[in-house]
Amino acid sequence: METQAGNVYHAIAHPERRRILMALLQSDAKAMDLLTPGVTPSALSQHLAVLKEAQLVTERREGRCRIYTLTPQPLFEPYAWLSQYEAFWKAKLQGLGDYLETTHGRSKKKDRS
Amino acid sequence: MAGAKRKIVLETTYPQSVAEVWAALTDKRALSQWLMETDFEPVVGRKFQFRAKPMPGWRGYVDAQVLELVREKRVSYSWQGMPEHSVMTVSWDLAPAAGGGTRLTLTHDGFDSTHGFLSGLFLRAMLKAGWKKMMRKLLPLALQGGVTAEERAAACRHS
């Protein structure tokens, strides 16, 4: 996988960063809106930096405020992975059916030829 | 969380007998024909691999280990497609079906909570932003084996 996907896993490994992403899912937010008890402004800054590096979050300035927006595109590959596996198994189960039919025939009556 | 799947469960019925389906699941020559090239042996604890052509996003082989064997009932093994992904579990459960056939249940488990969170968040964000069109463009590309940054950017632009 591209390094970007690796950054995504690292980015969401931390529960605080997951909380930030869920908050931004609801709406864009200023940094101070994202503060909660137990998170120092400096820790929040670090988390936002990790999320920016993973391209899960973008930052813009409006006047003196910094506004954060969720940009979910990097989540696409992990999501596609799950869908990929399901498509893979569906195809394989069909292949198994074909294999069984070729090898044993459809009927359970044994026709030894 | 809507859309956050943690495991895949697929059920199929085949007209062949439980013994015949069991053989297809536990004989390496059979597996190599319908699933993937493999050195599987039906021995609990035995490590083995599934091999196919490497493609974008996949190294070309799966590391696996036999976890459970209950003759003509259940075979399961660990499954790791890429080192950065969690070790998952693939289980096959067999039961007789009406008329002498076999009901086969595949369970692919272990998409960890991280993966589930990612998938759930992605889905909700896409639905919220009305990016269904973008997903429809990207999914077929991903299933072919990878989406380049250019393709992703283009799909986002034109959605």
mmCIF file of C-alpha atoms in Angstrom:
data_model
loop_
_atom_site.group_PDB
_atom_site.id
_atom_site.type_symbol
_atom_site.label_atom_id
_atom_site.label_comp_id
_atom_site.label_asym_id
_atom_site.label_seq_id
_atom_site.Cartn_x
_atom_site.Cartn_y
_atom_site.Cartn_z
ATOM 1 C CA MET A 1 0.000 0.000 0.000
ATOM 2 C CA GLU A 2 1.107 3.568 -0.522
ATOM 3 C CA THR A 3 2.721 5.314 2.425
ATOM 4 C CA GLN A 4 -0.359 7.476 2.604
ATOM 5 C CA ALA A 5 -2.448 4.524 3.708
ATOM 6 C CA GLY A 6 0.161 3.712 6.342
ATOM 7 C CA ASN A 7 -0.125 7.246 7.681
ATOM 8 C CA VAL A 8 -3.881 6.832 7.864
ATOM 9 C CA TYR A 9 -3.629 3.779 10.131
ATOM 10 C CA HIS A 10 -1.167 5.590 12.350
ATOM 11 C CA ALA A 11 -3.348 8.691 12.351
ATOM 12 C CA ILE A 12 -6.437 6.906 13.598
ATOM 13 C CA ALA A 13 -4.617 4.654 16.036
ATOM 14 C CA HIS A 14 -5.000 7.268 18.757
ATOM 15 C CA PRO A 15 -8.441 7.575 20.402
ATOM 16 C CA GLU A 16 -8.097 11.339 20.689
ATOM 17 C CA ARG A 17 -7.500 11.668 16.964
ATOM 18 C CA ARG A 18 -10.529 9.432 16.309
ATOM 19 C CA ARG A 19 -12.587 11.763 18.479
ATOM 20 C CA ILE A 20 -11.375 14.775 16.490
ATOM 21 C CA LEU A 21 -12.279 13.094 13.209
ATOM 22 C CA MET A 22 -15.767 12.238 14.485
ATOM 23 C CA ALA A 23 -16.244 15.863 15.580
ATOM 24 C CA LEU A 24 -15.128 17.163 12.182
ATOM 25 C CA LEU A 25 -17.478 14.708 10.516
ATOM 26 C CA GLN A 26 -20.300 16.709 12.054
ATOM 27 C CA SER A 27 -18.918 20.065 10.940
ATOM 28 C CA ASP A 28 -15.801 22.089 10.322
ATOM 29 C CA ALA A 29 -14.379 23.415 13.569
ATOM 30 C CA LYS A 30 -11.967 25.913 14.998
ATOM 31 C CA ALA A 31 -9.077 24.504 16.989
ATOM 32 C CA MET A 32 -10.537 25.810 20.237
ATOM 33 C CA ASP A 33 -13.861 24.115 19.516
ATOM 34 C CA LEU A 34 -12.012 20.816 19.439
ATOM 35 C CA LEU A 35 -10.575 21.173 22.919
ATOM 36 C CA THR A 36 -11.977 18.909 25.599
ATOM 37 C CA PRO A 37 -11.066 18.505 29.268
ATOM 38 C CA GLY A 38 -7.907 16.453 29.515
ATOM 39 C CA VAL A 39 -6.463 17.619 26.193
ATOM 40 C CA THR A 40 -3.965 20.450 26.363
ATOM 41 C CA PRO A 41 -3.829 22.916 23.472
ATOM 42 C CA SER A 42 -0.347 21.640 22.704
ATOM 43 C CA ALA A 43 -1.481 18.007 22.567
ATOM 44 C CA LEU A 44 -4.380 19.018 20.343
ATOM 45 C CA SER A 45 -1.934 20.813 18.061
ATOM 46 C CA GLN A 46 0.145 17.666 17.775
ATOM 47 C CA HIS A 47 -2.873 15.516 16.973
ATOM 48 C CA LEU A 48 -4.014 17.961 14.301
ATOM 49 C CA ALA A 49 -0.514 17.913 12.814
ATOM 50 C CA VAL A 50 -0.607 14.114 12.531
ATOM 51 C CA LEU A 51 -4.051 14.260 10.945
ATOM 52 C CA LYS A 52 -2.862 16.917 8.492
ATOM 53 C CA GLU A 53 0.148 14.802 7.577
ATOM 54 C CA ALA A 54 -2.186 11.906 6.808
ATOM 55 C CA GLN A 55 -4.254 14.327 4.705
ATOM 56 C CA LEU A 56 -7.342 13.488 6.724
ATOM 57 C CA VAL A 57 -7.736 17.101 7.771
ATOM 58 C CA THR A 58 -7.079 20.423 6.055
ATOM 59 C CA GLU A 59 -6.580 23.745 7.719
ATOM 60 C CA ARG A 60 -7.631 27.186 6.518
ATOM 61 C CA ARG A 61 -7.467 30.577 8.069
ATOM 62 C CA GLU A 62 -10.417 32.903 8.466
ATOM 63 C CA GLY A 63 -9.098 36.092 9.982
ATOM 64 C CA ARG A 64 -7.233 35.041 13.078
ATOM 65 C CA CYS A 65 -8.967 31.670 13.344
ATOM 66 C CA ARG A 66 -7.766 28.332 12.018
ATOM 67 C CA ILE A 67 -10.613 26.192 10.735
ATOM 68 C CA TYR A 68 -10.279 22.430 10.272
ATOM 69 C CA THR A 69 -12.112 20.305 7.720
ATOM 70 C CA LEU A 70 -12.313 16.548 7.400
ATOM 71 C CA THR A 71 -11.043 15.294 4.040
ATOM 72 C CA PRO A 72 -11.924 11.606 3.987
ATOM 73 C CA GLN A 73 -10.325 10.607 0.668
ATOM 74 C CA PRO A 74 -7.378 8.795 2.323
ATOM 75 C CA LEU A 75 -9.896 6.528 4.051
ATOM 76 C CA PHE A 76 -10.980 5.175 0.733
ATOM 77 C CA GLU A 77 -8.305 2.507 0.368
ATOM 78 C CA PRO A 78 -8.933 0.826 3.734
ATOM 79 C CA TYR A 79 -12.637 0.924 2.914
ATOM 80 C CA ALA A 80 -12.050 -0.541 -0.506
ATOM 81 C CA TRP A 81 -10.013 -3.338 1.104
ATOM 82 C CA LEU A 82 -13.057 -4.670 2.886
ATOM 83 C CA SER A 83 -15.138 -4.508 -0.276
ATOM 84 C CA GLN A 84 -12.305 -6.135 -2.145
ATOM 85 C CA TYR A 85 -12.236 -9.117 0.183
ATOM 86 C CA GLU A 86 -15.968 -9.618 -0.112
ATOM 87 C CA ALA A 87 -15.789 -9.575 -3.910
ATOM 88 C CA PHE A 88 -12.817 -11.942 -3.734
ATOM 89 C CA TRP A 89 -14.654 -14.533 -1.631
ATOM 90 C CA LYS A 90 -17.821 -14.334 -3.695
ATOM 91 C CA ALA A 91 -15.796 -15.067 -6.808
ATOM 92 C CA LYS A 92 -13.948 -17.916 -5.082
ATOM 93 C CA LEU A 93 -17.166 -19.506 -3.835
ATOM 94 C CA GLN A 94 -18.420 -19.542 -7.404
ATOM 95 C CA GLY A 95 -15.119 -21.061 -8.475
ATOM 96 C CA LEU A 96 -15.535 -23.740 -5.802
ATOM 97 C CA GLY A 97 -18.960 -24.562 -7.214
ATOM 98 C CA ASP A 98 -17.467 -24.944 -10.686
ATOM 99 C CA TYR A 99 -14.635 -27.086 -9.333
ATOM 100 C CA LEU A 100 -17.050 -29.365 -7.458
ATOM 101 C CA GLU A 101 -19.253 -29.760 -10.502
ATOM 102 C CA THR A 102 -16.308 -30.594 -12.751
ATOM 103 C CA THR A 103 -14.827 -33.018 -10.234
ATOM 104 C CA HIS A 104 -17.892 -34.740 -8.851
ATOM 105 C CA GLY A 105 -20.801 -33.902 -11.089
ATOM 106 C CA ARG A 106 -24.065 -32.450 -9.822
ATOM 107 C CA SER A 107 -25.840 -35.603 -8.744
ATOM 108 C CA LYS A 108 -24.940 -37.549 -5.642
ATOM 109 C CA LYS A 109 -25.580 -40.744 -7.549
ATOM 110 C CA LYS A 110 -22.132 -42.129 -8.111
ATOM 111 C CA ASP A 111 -21.485 -42.788 -11.765
ATOM 112 C CA ARG A 112 -18.054 -44.339 -11.820
ATOM 113 C CA SER A 113 -16.817 -44.132 -15.376
ATOM 114 C CA MET B 1 -21.585 2.574 13.261
ATOM 115 C CA ALA B 2 -23.415 2.320 9.959
ATOM 116 C CA GLY B 3 -21.341 0.448 7.391
ATOM 117 C CA ALA B 4 -18.537 -0.477 9.790
ATOM 118 C CA LYS B 5 -18.267 -4.171 9.042
ATOM 119 C CA ARG B 6 -16.099 -6.290 11.264
ATOM 120 C CA LYS B 7 -16.446 -9.586 9.437
ATOM 121 C CA ILE B 8 -17.612 -11.139 6.215
ATOM 122 C CA VAL B 9 -20.065 -14.055 6.347
ATOM 123 C CA LEU B 10 -21.121 -15.775 3.151
ATOM 124 C CA GLU B 11 -23.325 -18.847 2.876
ATOM 125 C CA THR B 12 -23.666 -21.095 -0.165
ATOM 126 C CA THR B 13 -25.251 -24.453 -0.855
ATOM 127 C CA TYR B 14 -23.665 -26.982 -3.153
ATOM 128 C CA PRO B 15 -25.287 -30.177 -4.465
ATOM 129 C CA GLN B 16 -22.193 -32.228 -3.658
ATOM 130 C CA SER B 17 -21.839 -34.172 -0.410
ATOM 131 C CA VAL B 18 -20.183 -32.915 2.765
ATOM 132 C CA ALA B 19 -17.305 -35.342 2.188
ATOM 133 C CA GLU B 20 -16.723 -33.995 -1.303
ATOM 134 C CA VAL B 21 -16.818 -30.357 -0.214
ATOM 135 C CA TRP B 22 -14.545 -31.164 2.747
ATOM 136 C CA ALA B 23 -12.019 -32.675 0.356
ATOM 137 C CA ALA B 24 -12.090 -29.536 -1.782
ATOM 138 C CA LEU B 25 -11.381 -27.429 1.306
ATOM 139 C CA THR B 26 -8.582 -29.519 2.795
ATOM 140 C CA ASP B 27 -6.662 -31.014 -0.124
ATOM 141 C CA LYS B 28 -3.922 -28.714 -1.373
ATOM 142 C CA ARG B 29 -4.271 -29.784 -5.000
ATOM 143 C CA ALA B 30 -7.986 -29.002 -4.897
ATOM 144 C CA LEU B 31 -7.428 -25.691 -3.098
ATOM 145 C CA SER B 32 -4.780 -24.748 -5.641
ATOM 146 C CA GLN B 33 -7.343 -25.115 -8.393
ATOM 147 C CA TRP B 34 -10.258 -23.124 -7.068
ATOM 148 C CA LEU B 35 -8.776 -20.884 -4.361
ATOM 149 C CA MET B 36 -5.077 -20.177 -4.729
ATOM 150 C CA GLU B 37 -1.831 -22.050 -5.162
ATOM 151 C CA THR B 38 -1.056 -23.451 -1.720
ATOM 152 C CA ASP B 39 0.967 -25.868 0.402
ATOM 153 C CA PHE B 40 -1.858 -26.329 2.891
ATOM 154 C CA GLU B 41 -1.843 -29.471 5.028
ATOM 155 C CA PRO B 42 -4.760 -30.415 7.306
ATOM 156 C CA VAL B 43 -2.692 -30.366 10.486
ATOM 157 C CA VAL B 44 -3.559 -28.058 13.363
ATOM 158 C CA GLY B 45 -0.740 -25.580 13.913
ATOM 159 C CA ARG B 46 0.779 -26.133 10.450
ATOM 160 C CA LYS B 47 1.925 -22.907 8.781
ATOM 161 C CA PHE B 48 1.359 -22.507 5.075
ATOM 162 C CA GLN B 49 0.799 -19.950 2.333
ATOM 163 C CA PHE B 50 -1.558 -19.028 -0.449
ATOM 164 C CA ARG B 51 0.168 -17.588 -3.483
ATOM 165 C CA ALA B 52 -1.006 -15.647 -6.520
ATOM 166 C CA LYS B 53 0.242 -12.861 -8.753
ATOM 167 C CA PRO B 54 1.344 -9.754 -6.829
ATOM 168 C CA MET B 55 -0.681 -6.671 -7.661
ATOM 169 C CA PRO B 56 -0.752 -3.010 -6.556
ATOM 170 C CA GLY B 57 -1.430 -3.096 -2.824
ATOM 171 C CA TRP B 58 -0.682 -6.804 -2.372
ATOM 172 C CA ARG B 59 2.617 -8.667 -2.132
ATOM 173 C CA GLY B 60 1.322 -11.827 -3.829
ATOM 174 C CA TYR B 61 1.121 -14.253 -0.931
ATOM 175 C CA VAL B 62 -0.871 -14.792 2.240
ATOM 176 C CA ASP B 63 0.703 -16.192 5.409
ATOM 177 C CA ALA B 64 -1.611 -18.627 7.156
ATOM 178 C CA GLN B 65 -1.718 -21.180 9.966
ATOM 179 C CA VAL B 66 -4.220 -23.956 10.570
ATOM 180 C CA LEU B 67 -6.194 -23.183 13.727
ATOM 181 C CA GLU B 68 -9.035 -25.688 13.820
ATOM 182 C CA LEU B 69 -9.931 -28.925 12.139
ATOM 183 C CA VAL B 70 -13.130 -30.841 12.800
ATOM 184 C CA ARG B 71 -13.486 -33.446 10.100
ATOM 185 C CA GLU B 72 -16.273 -32.647 7.655
ATOM 186 C CA LYS B 73 -17.504 -29.850 9.919
ATOM 187 C CA ARG B 74 -15.045 -27.021 10.292
ATOM 188 C CA VAL B 75 -11.655 -25.863 9.137
ATOM 189 C CA SER B 76 -10.222 -22.518 10.057
ATOM 190 C CA TYR B 77 -6.884 -20.790 9.621
ATOM 191 C CA SER B 78 -5.274 -17.476 10.352
ATOM 192 C CA TRP B 79 -4.832 -15.213 7.330
ATOM 193 C CA GLN B 80 -2.440 -12.320 6.895
ATOM 194 C CA GLY B 81 -2.365 -10.686 3.496
ATOM 195 C CA MET B 82 -0.029 -7.828 4.307
ATOM 196 C CA PRO B 83 2.261 -7.240 7.279
ATOM 197 C CA GLU B 84 0.594 -3.925 8.148
ATOM 198 C CA HIS B 85 -2.859 -5.475 8.303
ATOM 199 C CA SER B 86 -4.174 -7.375 11.278
ATOM 200 C CA VAL B 87 -4.029 -11.164 11.303
ATOM 201 C CA MET B 88 -7.481 -12.347 10.368
ATOM 202 C CA THR B 89 -9.308 -15.640 10.585
ATOM 203 C CA VAL B 90 -10.934 -17.555 7.755
ATOM 204 C CA SER B 91 -13.358 -20.298 8.790
ATOM 205 C CA TRP B 92 -15.325 -22.786 6.772
ATOM 206 C CA ASP B 93 -18.311 -24.501 8.376
ATOM 207 C CA LEU B 94 -20.028 -27.403 6.660
ATOM 208 C CA ALA B 95 -23.471 -28.829 7.305
ATOM 209 C CA PRO B 96 -25.584 -31.315 5.372
ATOM 210 C CA ALA B 97 -28.268 -29.691 3.268
ATOM 211 C CA ALA B 98 -31.600 -31.150 2.250
ATOM 212 C CA GLY B 99 -31.245 -33.527 -0.676
ATOM 213 C CA GLY B 100 -27.716 -34.681 0.105
ATOM 214 C CA GLY B 101 -25.929 -31.424 -0.613
ATOM 215 C CA THR B 102 -23.800 -29.218 1.603
ATOM 216 C CA ARG B 103 -24.371 -25.847 3.156
ATOM 217 C CA LEU B 104 -21.069 -24.046 3.391
ATOM 218 C CA THR B 105 -20.506 -20.931 5.502
ATOM 219 C CA LEU B 106 -17.413 -18.822 5.022
ATOM 220 C CA THR B 107 -16.501 -16.419 7.806
ATOM 221 C CA HIS B 108 -13.667 -13.981 7.322
ATOM 222 C CA ASP B 109 -13.163 -12.295 10.672
ATOM 223 C CA GLY B 110 -10.723 -9.962 12.350
ATOM 224 C CA PHE B 111 -11.049 -6.734 10.431
ATOM 225 C CA ASP B 112 -10.039 -4.937 13.583
ATOM 226 C CA SER B 113 -11.781 -2.038 15.191
ATOM 227 C CA THR B 114 -9.323 0.325 13.530
ATOM 228 C CA HIS B 115 -10.411 -0.945 10.146
ATOM 229 C CA GLY B 116 -14.043 -0.808 11.169
ATOM 230 C CA PHE B 117 -13.672 2.749 12.376
ATOM 231 C CA LEU B 118 -11.997 3.752 9.118
ATOM 232 C CA SER B 119 -14.665 2.149 6.977
ATOM 233 C CA GLY B 120 -17.484 3.572 9.063
ATOM 234 C CA LEU B 121 -16.076 7.071 9.097
ATOM 235 C CA PHE B 122 -15.412 6.974 5.380
ATOM 236 C CA LEU B 123 -18.916 5.808 4.560
ATOM 237 C CA ARG B 124 -20.562 8.400 6.775
ATOM 238 C CA ALA B 125 -18.406 11.188 5.374
ATOM 239 C CA MET B 126 -19.177 10.129 1.816
ATOM 240 C CA LEU B 127 -22.897 9.945 2.431
ATOM 241 C CA LYS B 128 -22.894 13.262 4.228
ATOM 242 C CA ALA B 129 -21.091 15.049 1.426
ATOM 243 C CA GLY B 130 -23.193 13.355 -1.240
ATOM 244 C CA TRP B 131 -20.131 11.725 -2.708
ATOM 245 C CA LYS B 132 -21.909 8.555 -3.744
ATOM 246 C CA LYS B 133 -20.896 9.332 -7.315
ATOM 247 C CA MET B 134 -17.264 9.457 -6.340
ATOM 248 C CA MET B 135 -17.476 6.069 -4.664
ATOM 249 C CA ARG B 136 -19.113 4.560 -7.711
ATOM 250 C CA LYS B 137 -16.166 5.777 -9.778
ATOM 251 C CA LEU B 138 -13.471 4.634 -7.382
ATOM 252 C CA LEU B 139 -14.689 1.213 -6.288
ATOM 253 C CA PRO B 140 -14.336 -0.517 -9.671
ATOM 254 C CA LEU B 141 -10.823 0.883 -9.973
ATOM 255 C CA ALA B 142 -9.913 -0.356 -6.530
ATOM 256 C CA LEU B 143 -11.225 -3.823 -7.316
ATOM 257 C CA GLN B 144 -8.910 -3.967 -10.299
ATOM 258 C CA GLY B 145 -6.063 -3.594 -7.882
ATOM 259 C CA GLY B 146 -5.409 -0.068 -6.808
ATOM 260 C CA VAL B 147 -6.288 3.541 -7.253
ATOM 261 C CA THR B 148 -3.577 6.050 -8.073
ATOM 262 C CA ALA B 149 -3.512 9.459 -6.466
ATOM 263 C CA GLU B 150 -4.355 10.942 -9.887
ATOM 264 C CA GLU B 151 -7.430 8.759 -10.277
ATOM 265 C CA ARG B 152 -8.578 9.624 -6.777
ATOM 266 C CA ALA B 153 -8.098 13.365 -7.372
ATOM 267 C CA ALA B 154 -9.869 13.184 -10.715
ATOM 268 C CA ALA B 155 -12.841 11.330 -9.212
ATOM 269 C CA CYS B 156 -13.095 13.916 -6.434
ATOM 270 C CA ARG B 157 -12.962 16.789 -8.930
ATOM 271 C CA HIS B 158 -15.671 15.421 -11.173
ATOM 272 C CA SER B 159 -18.029 14.084 -8.547
#
